[in-house]
Short mmCIF file of C-alpha atoms and ligand atoms in Angstrom, two decimals:
data_model
loop_
_atom_site.label_atom_id
_atom_site.label_comp_id
_atom_site.label_asym_id
_atom_site.label_seq_id
_atom_site.Cartn_x
_atom_site.Cartn_y
_atom_site.Cartn_z
CA UNK A 28 -23.91 11.73 15.63
CA UNK A 29 -23.48 10.67 18.94
CA UNK A 30 -22.23 13.77 21.07
CA UNK A 31 -19.25 13.68 23.64
CA UNK A 32 -18.29 16.89 25.14
CA UNK A 33 -15.29 18.19 25.76
CA UNK A 34 -13.59 17.48 29.06
CA UNK A 35 -14.12 19.84 31.87
CA UNK A 36 -11.33 19.06 33.77
CA UNK A 37 -8.29 17.03 33.36
CA UNK A 38 -7.86 13.14 33.96
CA UNK A 39 -4.81 11.50 35.62
CA UNK A 40 -2.09 10.27 33.35
CA UNK A 41 -2.55 6.66 34.89
CA UNK A 42 -6.51 6.45 33.99
CA UNK A 43 -5.71 8.20 30.68
CA UNK A 44 -2.91 5.63 29.70
CA UNK A 45 -4.89 2.40 31.01
CA UNK A 46 -8.27 3.95 28.63
CA UNK A 47 -5.90 3.63 25.84
CA UNK A 48 -4.39 0.24 26.54
CA UNK A 49 -8.06 -1.00 26.75
CA UNK A 50 -9.02 0.40 23.60
CA UNK A 51 -6.12 -1.08 21.51
CA UNK A 52 -6.99 -4.41 23.29
CA UNK A 53 -9.70 -4.73 20.59
CA UNK A 54 -6.79 -4.01 17.41
CA UNK A 55 -5.02 -6.43 15.47
CA UNK A 56 -2.85 -8.33 17.59
CA UNK A 57 0.06 -7.98 15.42
CA UNK A 58 2.69 -8.89 17.91
CA UNK A 59 2.13 -12.26 17.12
CA UNK A 60 3.59 -12.07 13.81
CA UNK A 61 0.73 -14.04 12.43
CA UNK A 62 -0.83 -10.73 10.56
CA UNK A 63 0.35 -10.64 6.93
CA UNK A 64 -0.79 -7.25 6.13
CA UNK A 65 -0.44 -3.55 7.36
CA UNK A 66 2.67 -4.13 9.63
CA UNK A 67 6.31 -4.69 8.89
CA UNK A 68 7.57 -6.07 11.77
CA UNK A 69 11.57 -7.05 12.85
CA UNK A 70 12.57 -7.96 16.10
CA UNK A 71 11.19 -6.52 19.05
CA UNK A 72 14.60 -5.01 19.96
CA UNK A 73 15.43 -3.21 16.83
CA UNK A 74 11.77 -2.06 16.36
CA UNK A 75 12.17 -0.58 20.04
CA UNK A 76 15.33 0.83 18.82
CA UNK A 77 14.21 2.83 15.80
CA UNK A 78 11.06 4.06 18.11
CA UNK A 79 13.50 5.15 20.53
CA UNK A 80 15.43 7.44 17.67
CA UNK A 81 11.75 8.55 16.11
CA UNK A 82 10.97 9.66 19.70
CA UNK A 83 14.18 12.00 20.10
CA UNK A 84 12.91 14.01 17.24
CA UNK A 85 8.96 13.79 17.83
CA UNK A 86 8.74 17.67 18.22
CA UNK A 87 11.43 19.15 16.01
CA UNK A 88 9.76 20.89 12.82
CA UNK A 89 11.20 19.72 9.30
CA UNK A 90 9.19 23.05 8.49
CA UNK A 91 12.47 25.16 8.37
CA UNK A 92 15.60 23.44 8.06
CA UNK A 93 17.68 27.04 9.12
CA UNK A 94 16.43 26.47 12.61
CA UNK A 95 16.83 22.65 12.70
CA UNK A 96 19.56 21.61 10.57
CA UNK A 97 20.10 18.43 11.72
CA UNK A 98 16.96 17.46 10.01
CA UNK A 99 18.12 19.08 6.74
CA UNK A 100 21.19 16.58 7.19
CA UNK A 101 19.06 13.79 8.32
CA UNK A 102 16.70 13.90 5.13
CA UNK A 103 19.73 14.41 2.78
CA UNK A 104 21.71 11.72 3.92
CA UNK A 105 18.89 9.32 4.09
CA UNK A 106 18.15 10.47 0.60
CA UNK A 107 22.11 9.61 -0.78
CA UNK A 108 22.09 6.31 0.93
CA UNK A 109 19.17 5.34 -0.53
CA UNK A 110 20.07 7.04 -4.04
CA UNK A 111 22.89 5.14 -3.65
CA UNK A 112 20.81 1.53 -3.41
CA UNK A 113 19.04 2.42 -6.43
CA UNK A 114 21.71 3.92 -8.54
CA UNK A 115 20.94 6.67 -9.20
CA UNK A 116 24.83 8.24 -9.10
CA UNK A 117 25.71 11.90 -8.46
CA UNK A 118 22.65 13.78 -9.90
CA UNK A 119 19.78 11.69 -8.17
CA UNK A 120 17.69 13.79 -5.70
CA UNK A 121 14.67 13.62 -3.68
CA UNK A 122 12.60 13.59 -0.33
CA UNK A 123 11.45 12.06 2.39
CA UNK A 124 7.23 12.19 2.91
CA UNK A 125 5.02 11.01 4.96
CA UNK A 126 3.86 7.77 2.95
CA UNK A 127 3.99 6.06 -0.75
CA UNK A 128 0.95 7.91 -1.26
CA UNK A 129 2.52 11.89 -0.83
CA UNK A 130 5.69 10.25 -2.93
CA UNK A 131 3.23 9.42 -5.86
CA UNK A 132 1.28 12.61 -5.65
CA UNK A 133 4.48 14.20 -5.56
CA UNK A 134 5.89 12.53 -8.72
CA UNK A 135 2.51 13.11 -10.61
CA UNK A 136 2.45 16.53 -9.61
CA UNK A 137 6.19 17.07 -10.21
CA UNK A 138 5.36 15.40 -14.27
CA UNK A 139 2.19 17.68 -14.33
CA UNK A 140 4.09 20.68 -13.64
CA UNK A 141 7.29 19.56 -15.95
CA UNK A 142 4.80 19.36 -18.74
CA UNK A 143 3.25 22.69 -18.28
CA UNK A 144 6.84 24.35 -18.14
CA UNK A 145 7.86 22.62 -21.16
CA UNK A 146 5.16 21.04 -23.36
CA UNK A 147 2.35 23.91 -24.44
CA UNK A 148 0.66 21.31 -26.35
CA UNK A 149 -0.29 19.25 -23.09
CA UNK A 150 -3.96 21.17 -21.96
CA UNK A 151 -5.20 18.04 -20.74
CA UNK A 152 -2.63 16.00 -19.01
CA UNK A 153 -2.96 12.13 -18.58
CA UNK A 154 -0.93 9.49 -17.03
CA UNK A 155 -0.65 6.01 -18.02
CA UNK A 156 -0.86 2.70 -15.73
CA UNK A 157 -1.34 -0.83 -15.35
CA UNK A 158 -4.38 -1.43 -13.51
CA UNK A 159 -1.71 -3.40 -11.03
CA UNK A 160 -0.78 0.15 -10.27
CA UNK A 161 -0.95 1.16 -6.45
CA UNK A 162 -4.66 3.27 -6.61
CA UNK A 163 -2.43 6.02 -4.81
CA UNK A 164 -2.03 6.88 -8.66
CA UNK A 165 -5.56 7.19 -9.08
CA UNK A 166 -5.77 9.27 -6.20
CA UNK A 167 -3.27 11.55 -7.07
CA UNK A 168 -4.79 12.12 -10.46
CA UNK A 169 -7.99 12.70 -8.78
CA UNK A 170 -6.51 15.23 -6.68
CA UNK A 171 -4.34 17.11 -9.40
CA UNK A 172 -7.25 16.92 -11.95
CA UNK A 173 -4.95 15.26 -14.47
CA UNK A 174 -6.64 12.08 -16.41
CA UNK A 175 -5.93 8.58 -15.98
CA UNK A 176 -6.10 5.48 -18.26
CA UNK A 177 -5.90 2.43 -16.54
CA UNK A 178 -4.74 -0.39 -19.11
CA UNK A 179 -5.41 -4.16 -18.27
CA UNK A 180 -2.51 -6.30 -17.27
CA UNK A 181 -1.68 -10.11 -18.75
CA UNK A 182 -3.95 -12.40 -17.20
CA UNK A 183 -1.32 -14.85 -16.63
CA UNK A 184 1.69 -13.11 -15.49
CA UNK A 185 -0.51 -9.80 -13.97
CA UNK A 186 2.71 -8.06 -15.47
CA UNK A 187 1.84 -4.68 -17.02
CA UNK A 188 1.17 -5.50 -21.09
CA UNK A 189 3.95 -3.33 -22.93
CA UNK A 190 2.07 -3.62 -26.27
CA UNK A 191 -1.40 -1.99 -24.85
CA UNK A 192 0.81 0.84 -22.68
CA UNK A 193 2.41 1.88 -25.63
CA UNK A 194 -0.57 2.41 -27.95
CA UNK A 195 -2.30 4.16 -25.12
CA UNK A 196 0.20 6.66 -25.28
CA UNK A 197 -1.07 10.16 -26.81
CA UNK A 198 0.39 13.68 -27.25
CA UNK A 199 -1.36 14.41 -23.77
CA UNK A 200 0.59 11.78 -21.82
CA UNK A 201 2.68 12.96 -19.46
CA UNK A 202 3.61 10.24 -17.30
CA UNK A 203 3.74 6.43 -17.40
CA UNK A 204 4.20 3.89 -14.26
CA UNK A 205 5.58 0.53 -13.90
CA UNK A 206 5.64 -0.92 -10.39
CA UNK A 207 8.55 -3.07 -8.87
CA UNK A 208 6.61 -4.94 -7.84
CA UNK A 209 2.73 -4.54 -7.63
CA UNK A 210 1.26 -4.88 -4.53
CA UNK A 211 -1.36 -7.58 -5.26
CA UNK A 212 0.76 -10.09 -7.03
CA UNK A 213 4.16 -9.07 -6.09
CA UNK A 214 4.98 -9.07 -9.64
CA UNK A 215 7.91 -6.78 -11.05
CA UNK A 216 6.10 -5.08 -14.12
CA UNK A 217 8.53 -4.98 -17.56
CA UNK A 218 10.39 -2.00 -16.61
CA UNK A 219 13.21 -1.66 -19.23
CA UNK A 220 10.72 -2.14 -22.30
CA UNK A 221 8.28 0.51 -20.60
CA UNK A 222 10.87 3.16 -19.53
CA UNK A 223 12.50 2.70 -23.22
CA UNK A 224 9.08 3.36 -24.88
CA UNK A 225 8.25 6.48 -22.36
CA UNK A 226 11.90 7.80 -23.30
CA UNK A 227 11.18 7.21 -26.85
CA UNK A 228 8.35 9.22 -27.03
CA UNK A 229 9.61 11.83 -24.60
CA UNK A 230 7.29 11.50 -21.60
CA UNK A 231 8.45 10.99 -17.90
CA UNK A 232 8.38 7.14 -16.41
CA UNK A 233 7.96 6.38 -12.60
CA UNK A 234 9.16 3.26 -11.06
CA UNK A 235 6.66 2.84 -8.31
CA UNK A 236 8.99 0.67 -5.51
CA UNK A 237 7.03 1.65 -2.91
CA UNK A 238 6.80 -1.98 -1.48
CA UNK A 239 10.16 -3.47 -2.71
CA UNK A 240 12.62 -0.41 -2.70
CA UNK A 241 14.01 -1.57 0.60
CA UNK A 242 13.73 -5.37 -0.18
CA UNK A 243 14.60 -5.62 -4.12
CA UNK A 244 18.10 -4.18 -4.02
CA UNK A 245 19.14 -6.84 -1.42
CA UNK A 246 17.63 -9.46 -3.02
CA UNK A 247 19.58 -8.78 -5.68
CA UNK A 248 22.86 -8.62 -3.78
CA UNK A 249 21.83 -11.83 -2.49
CA UNK A 250 22.04 -13.43 -5.92
CA UNK A 251 18.09 -13.73 -6.63
CA UNK A 252 17.06 -13.13 -10.36
CA UNK A 253 15.57 -9.66 -10.11
CA UNK A 254 15.12 -7.74 -13.60
CA UNK A 255 16.54 -3.99 -13.44
CA UNK A 256 14.22 -1.87 -11.99
CA UNK A 257 15.79 1.58 -10.92
CA UNK A 258 18.23 4.33 -11.95
CA UNK A 259 20.21 1.89 -14.25
CA UNK A 260 17.43 1.69 -16.62
CA UNK A 261 17.40 4.49 -19.00
CA UNK A 262 14.30 6.36 -19.01
CA UNK A 263 13.30 5.82 -15.37
CA UNK A 264 12.93 9.65 -14.50
CA UNK A 265 11.39 9.05 -10.72
CA UNK A 266 11.07 6.29 -7.79
CA UNK A 267 8.95 6.18 -4.96
CA UNK A 268 10.21 3.89 -2.03
CA UNK A 269 8.51 3.31 1.35
CA UNK A 270 10.95 3.35 4.26
CA UNK A 271 7.81 2.12 6.69
CA UNK A 272 7.42 -0.84 4.98
CA UNK A 273 10.67 -3.19 4.52
CA UNK A 274 12.91 -0.46 5.95
CA UNK A 275 11.29 -1.30 9.25
CA UNK A 276 10.86 2.43 10.11
CA UNK A 277 8.38 3.22 12.13
CA UNK A 278 5.22 4.54 10.04
CA UNK A 279 4.80 8.13 7.99
CA UNK A 280 8.03 7.62 6.32
CA UNK A 281 8.18 7.49 2.32
CA UNK A 282 10.85 8.81 -0.20
CA UNK A 283 10.75 10.35 -3.85
CA UNK A 284 13.53 10.22 -5.86
CA UNK A 285 14.48 11.93 -9.05
CA UNK A 286 16.68 11.53 -11.52
CA UNK A 287 18.25 15.01 -11.28
CA UNK A 288 17.27 18.21 -9.74
CA UNK A 289 15.94 19.83 -12.56
CA UNK A 290 13.04 17.54 -12.74
CA UNK A 291 12.71 17.84 -8.70
CA UNK A 292 12.15 21.61 -9.41
CA UNK A 293 8.81 21.19 -10.42
CA UNK A 294 8.05 19.75 -6.84
CA UNK A 295 8.66 22.45 -4.70
CA UNK A 296 5.98 25.11 -3.69
CA UNK A 297 7.02 28.57 -2.62
CA UNK A 298 4.52 31.30 -1.07
CA UNK A 299 5.53 34.65 0.18
CA UNK A 300 2.73 36.61 -0.66
CA UNK A 301 0.76 36.68 3.22
CA UNK A 302 2.12 38.55 6.28
CA UNK A 303 2.98 35.20 7.77
CA UNK A 304 6.18 33.20 7.77
CA UNK A 305 7.70 32.63 4.12
CA UNK A 306 6.79 28.98 3.18
CA UNK A 307 8.99 26.87 0.42
CA UNK A 308 7.83 23.53 0.79
CA UNK A 309 9.37 20.50 -1.13
CA UNK A 310 6.75 18.17 -0.09
CA UNK A 311 2.66 18.41 0.48
CA UNK A 312 3.22 18.61 4.20
CA UNK A 313 4.32 21.95 5.78
CA UNK A 314 4.97 21.39 9.55
CA UNK A 315 6.47 17.60 9.80
CA UNK A 316 7.89 15.81 12.47
CA UNK A 317 11.77 14.89 12.69
CA UNK A 318 11.07 11.73 13.63
CA UNK A 319 10.59 9.69 10.57
CA UNK A 320 14.17 11.06 9.32
CA UNK A 321 15.56 9.87 12.48
CA UNK A 322 13.56 6.55 12.37
CA UNK A 323 14.99 6.03 8.81
CA UNK A 324 18.69 7.45 9.21
CA UNK A 325 18.73 5.56 12.29
CA UNK A 326 17.59 2.01 10.83
CA UNK A 327 20.03 2.41 7.97
CA UNK A 328 22.92 2.83 10.31
CA UNK A 329 21.64 0.06 12.80
CA UNK A 330 21.34 -2.55 9.75
CA UNK A 331 23.58 -1.86 7.04
CA UNK A 332 23.26 -3.68 3.83
CA UNK A 333 24.07 -6.72 5.84
CA UNK A 334 21.19 -6.35 8.01
CA UNK A 335 18.57 -5.83 5.43
CA UNK A 336 20.13 -8.86 3.41
CA UNK A 337 19.70 -11.29 6.49
CA UNK A 338 16.00 -9.96 6.51
CA UNK A 339 15.28 -10.32 3.01
CA UNK A 340 16.99 -13.82 2.85
CA UNK A 341 14.44 -14.88 5.82
CA UNK A 342 11.96 -13.44 3.73
CA UNK A 343 12.58 -15.16 0.20
CA UNK A 344 13.04 -18.33 2.30
CA UNK A 345 9.51 -18.02 3.95
CA UNK A 346 7.95 -17.47 0.51
CA UNK A 347 9.20 -20.22 -1.28
CA UNK A 348 8.30 -22.20 2.17
CA UNK A 349 4.89 -20.97 1.62
CA UNK A 350 4.72 -21.59 -1.85
CA UNK A 351 5.90 -25.24 -1.52
CA UNK A 352 3.35 -25.41 1.28
CA UNK A 353 0.31 -23.98 -1.03
CA UNK A 354 0.97 -26.42 -3.78
CA UNK A 355 -0.29 -29.56 -1.12
CA UNK A 356 -3.44 -27.79 -0.71
CA UNK A 357 -5.16 -28.39 -4.22
CA UNK A 358 -8.13 -26.23 -3.49
CA UNK A 359 -5.85 -23.02 -3.62
CA UNK A 360 -3.93 -21.69 -6.34
CA UNK A 361 -0.92 -19.38 -6.46
CA UNK A 362 -1.79 -15.97 -8.78
CA UNK A 363 1.22 -15.28 -10.76
CA UNK A 364 5.15 -15.82 -9.80
CA UNK A 365 5.73 -13.59 -6.94
CA UNK A 366 9.01 -11.76 -7.30
CA UNK A 367 9.33 -11.01 -3.65
CA UNK A 368 7.83 -11.72 -0.60
CA UNK A 369 4.10 -10.43 -1.27
CA UNK A 370 1.54 -12.78 -3.16
CA UNK A 371 -1.90 -14.01 -3.07
CA UNK A 372 -4.05 -16.83 -3.91
CA UNK A 373 -7.41 -18.15 -5.37
CA UNK A 374 -9.69 -20.65 -4.34
CA UNK A 375 -10.03 -23.10 -7.39
CA UNK A 376 -13.14 -25.03 -5.24
CA UNK A 377 -16.80 -23.75 -5.58
CA UNK A 378 -17.14 -24.89 -1.88
CA UNK A 379 -14.10 -23.06 -0.62
CA UNK A 380 -15.04 -19.43 -0.17
CA UNK A 381 -11.91 -16.97 0.24
CA UNK A 382 -14.21 -14.67 2.18
CA UNK A 383 -15.26 -17.37 4.57
CA UNK A 384 -11.54 -18.69 4.53
CA UNK A 385 -10.56 -15.27 5.81
CA UNK A 386 -12.92 -15.51 8.15
CA UNK A 387 -12.36 -18.64 9.69
CA UNK A 388 -8.65 -18.03 9.71
CA UNK A 389 -8.78 -14.82 11.49
CA UNK A 390 -10.64 -17.06 14.40
CA UNK A 391 -7.32 -19.13 14.75
CA UNK A 392 -5.53 -15.84 14.97
CA UNK A 393 -4.38 -15.28 11.27
CA UNK A 394 -5.31 -12.11 9.69
CA UNK A 395 -5.05 -12.44 6.12
CA UNK A 396 -5.92 -9.58 3.36
CA UNK A 397 -9.03 -9.89 0.96
CA UNK A 398 -8.24 -8.88 -2.53
CA UNK A 399 -12.20 -8.38 -4.14
CA UNK A 400 -12.26 -9.40 -7.73
CA UNK A 401 -10.96 -7.02 -10.36
CA UNK A 402 -10.60 -7.03 -14.24
CA UNK A 403 -8.34 -9.56 -14.55
CA UNK A 404 -8.16 -11.21 -11.05
CA UNK A 405 -10.87 -13.15 -9.30
CA UNK A 406 -11.09 -12.44 -5.35
CA UNK A 407 -7.95 -13.62 -3.45
CA UNK A 408 -6.27 -13.63 -0.09
CA UNK A 409 -3.19 -11.69 0.30
CA UNK A 410 -0.28 -12.05 2.25
CA UNK A 411 2.87 -9.72 2.66
CA UNK A 412 5.51 -11.78 4.48
CA UNK A 413 7.57 -9.40 6.51
CA UNK A 414 10.86 -10.30 8.76
CA UNK A 415 8.89 -11.11 12.18
CA UNK A 416 6.32 -13.27 10.02
CA UNK A 417 8.94 -15.65 8.54
CA UNK A 418 8.76 -18.04 11.60
CA UNK A 419 5.20 -18.79 11.59
CA UNK A 420 5.11 -20.15 7.64
CA UNK A 421 5.05 -24.14 8.60
CA UNK A 422 2.01 -23.63 11.08
CA UNK A 423 -0.06 -21.11 8.26
CA UNK A 424 0.19 -23.78 5.83
CA UNK A 425 -1.26 -26.46 8.83
CA UNK A 426 -3.80 -24.09 9.55
CA UNK A 427 -4.89 -23.35 5.78
CA UNK A 428 -5.04 -27.02 5.14
CA UNK A 429 -7.61 -27.30 8.11
CA UNK A 430 -9.79 -24.26 7.22
CA UNK A 431 -10.24 -25.49 3.74
CA UNK A 432 -11.11 -29.01 4.83
CA UNK A 433 -13.71 -27.10 7.64
CA UNK A 434 -15.31 -25.26 4.47
CA UNK A 435 -15.36 -28.25 2.42
CA UNK A 436 -17.07 -30.12 4.92
CA UNK A 437 -20.00 -27.35 5.31
CA UNK A 438 -19.86 -26.48 1.64
CA UNK A 439 -19.52 -22.57 2.13
CA UNK A 440 -21.19 -20.92 -0.79
CA UNK A 441 -19.11 -18.02 -2.45
CA UNK A 442 -21.72 -16.17 -4.30
CA UNK A 443 -24.22 -13.87 -3.03
CA UNK A 444 -26.80 -14.91 -4.54
CA UNK A 445 -26.69 -18.74 -2.85
CA UNK A 446 -26.34 -16.71 0.48
CA UNK A 447 -30.51 -16.50 0.08
CA UNK A 448 -29.97 -12.73 -0.96
CA UNK A 449 -31.83 -11.10 -3.93
CA UNK A 450 -28.93 -10.46 -5.72
CA UNK A 451 -30.98 -8.10 -8.57
CA UNK A 452 -32.90 -6.37 -5.90
CA UNK A 453 -29.72 -5.36 -4.69
CA UNK A 454 -28.47 -4.31 -7.97
CA UNK A 455 -31.45 -2.50 -8.81
CA UNK A 456 -30.70 -0.73 -5.05
CA UNK A 457 -27.44 0.16 -6.26
CA UNK A 458 -28.19 1.85 -9.62
CA UNK A 459 -30.36 4.52 -7.72
CA UNK A 460 -27.94 4.39 -4.76
CA UNK A 461 -27.79 7.65 -2.71
CA UNK A 462 -26.00 7.24 0.82
CA UNK A 463 -29.38 7.86 2.58
CA UNK A 464 -30.21 4.40 1.57
CA UNK A 465 -27.30 2.51 3.52
CA UNK A 466 -30.23 1.43 6.22
CA UNK A 467 -32.03 -0.07 3.47
CA UNK A 468 -29.18 -2.26 2.07
CA UNK A 469 -28.49 -2.88 5.57
CA UNK A 470 -31.83 -4.45 6.53
CA UNK A 471 -31.82 -6.23 3.16
CA UNK A 472 -28.47 -8.05 4.12
CA UNK A 473 -30.40 -8.38 8.01
CA UNK A 474 -27.70 -6.05 9.62
CA UNK A 475 -27.12 -3.03 11.30
CA UNK A 476 -23.75 -1.67 11.32
CA UNK A 477 -24.65 2.06 12.07
CA UNK A 478 -24.17 1.87 16.01
CA UNK A 479 -21.63 -1.11 16.26
CA UNK A 480 -19.65 -1.04 12.81
CA UNK A 481 -18.16 -4.03 11.11
CA UNK A 482 -19.41 -7.27 12.21
CA UNK A 483 -17.00 -10.19 13.20
CA UNK A 484 -18.41 -11.93 10.07
CA UNK A 485 -17.46 -10.17 7.42
CA UNK A 486 -18.70 -13.02 4.81
CA UNK A 487 -21.81 -11.26 3.93
CA UNK A 488 -20.29 -7.87 3.41
CA UNK A 489 -17.20 -9.33 1.53
CA UNK A 490 -19.43 -11.50 -0.75
CA UNK A 491 -21.73 -8.26 -1.78
CA UNK A 492 -18.93 -6.05 -2.18
CA UNK A 493 -17.16 -8.63 -4.58
CA UNK A 494 -20.52 -9.00 -6.56
CA UNK A 495 -20.80 -5.23 -7.33
CA UNK A 496 -19.08 -2.95 -10.18
CA UNK A 497 -16.29 -1.42 -8.68
CA UNK A 498 -18.28 2.36 -9.12
CA UNK A 499 -21.03 0.71 -7.12
CA UNK A 500 -18.87 -0.49 -4.35
CA UNK A 501 -17.22 3.00 -4.22
CA UNK A 502 -20.18 4.75 -3.95
CA UNK A 503 -21.43 2.27 -1.17
CA UNK A 504 -17.71 2.51 0.59
CA UNK A 505 -17.93 6.02 0.70
CA UNK A 506 -21.31 6.13 2.37
CA UNK A 507 -20.36 3.83 4.58
CA UNK A 508 -17.01 5.67 6.00
CA UNK A 509 -18.46 8.70 6.07
CA UNK A 510 -20.76 7.67 8.27
CA UNK A 511 -18.37 5.51 10.37
CA UNK A 512 -16.48 8.60 11.09
CA UNK A 513 -19.39 10.69 12.39
CA UNK A 514 -20.18 7.94 14.75
CA UNK A 515 -18.32 7.34 18.04
CA UNK A 516 -19.56 4.08 19.82
C1 LIG B 738 1.73 0.92 0.09
C2 LIG B 738 2.26 0.84 -1.27
C3 LIG B 738 1.48 2.38 -2.08
C4 LIG B 738 1.19 3.47 -1.16
O1 LIG B 738 1.68 3.59 -0.09
P1 LIG B 738 1.43 4.03 1.44
O2 LIG B 738 2.32 4.22 2.32
O3 LIG B 738 0.02 3.27 2.07
O4 LIG B 738 0.59 5.64 1.19
C5 LIG B 738 1.61 2.63 -3.27
N1 LIG B 738 2.30 1.92 -3.90
C6 LIG B 738 2.53 0.42 -3.96
C7 LIG B 738 3.54 -0.85 -4.45
C8 LIG B 738 2.58 -0.05 -2.35
O5 LIG B 738 2.85 -1.16 -1.76
#
């Protein structure tokens, strides 16, 4: 680890800000509207407004609502407005969290503790998820020491397989999950069928609306054909919904909602057997900024249903335009039929590698997201189309056409073995892999990433990862990231 000394004395403010600006210049230039992942953007004025509201509450601490009653008011009002959107009636309740992952961890913890309180037969709790469920469910299970059963989805539609999910239920099952929609393919799972099974078996059912919660209700109001996914569905007991995605609230803002507060009771943690201040935490974090609460409240008030409907309409139309455009590129094919503005496509031409396609698109100023091959999907390219991306779709299709032609002319192989690397050697190495072998692997690949982080050209690494079994990918990525966070450049 390279050593950086703590500064002896202070620096002037402008130099510090200039340094930050210089560092930032290496980041994804998302302001162009050409990044189709990570950033949920709308018009600059609106983004500045929500940041202004956020900054007003940067320092206030949600840890103690009796000292900051306005934070309690902001949070309960945001939750009430959202519960209205999710048709939760007067019983629904919930909390603001730092992100979708925290919301899901809390929903899983609530299910675990609800089972502990009400089902003494459950000694080895397990949750059942479709393989398309976001990894935060596996993370929740990992953190909470709960088992997870991952059920393959329908390989054509990428929706959860209801029969297989039902068959997986045992007397240890505490929670079943469906996504509305799934991140990878943007498709809504059969929520009604799944929730009805869960209810009949006496288990809880969580709908992951992290990405869809601030979108689908407005799409429905606009007349789009959206199957029921919220508290109107009998059997749905909790819902997660991120506001820092299609709510266009600055990051650090998600929600978890419950059908009633008897359930939510199991989410809370209280501790008064220490000498410091008494703690009663509804969520994972204890001290928390009021910024996200004020940001969310202000965005809801600024836009109302009208504003969100306008944004959703633009995204729906842009998605249709993109899907139409994709049909004119025979080398690429849409995966499934997305229900909203998230989608992925694969290559159906062996000379067109999606790894190379993503790199070449990158050189043209686009950021598209890679999805490695999984059980039911081959490697694919993902796009999340948010409000500020909608103006760039025609140009995106034009550049995709150009890049596909470039790749066909050069006949870029997508297979790791065809890249002149010894695949069996790599597989062997991975079977015995320990973190200190990272350097050997890099030598084998002809690259050294220890000093400079990731190369501009990600094709080799992505192809390698894609060729490995998921458990090997995880071992390798963990070793890599563990090293990455210890060596400042
Ligand atoms: C983004 C997302 C999550 C996790 O959200 P974070 O805010 O990144 O923690 C969970 N589920 C789905 C479907 C998502 O799209």
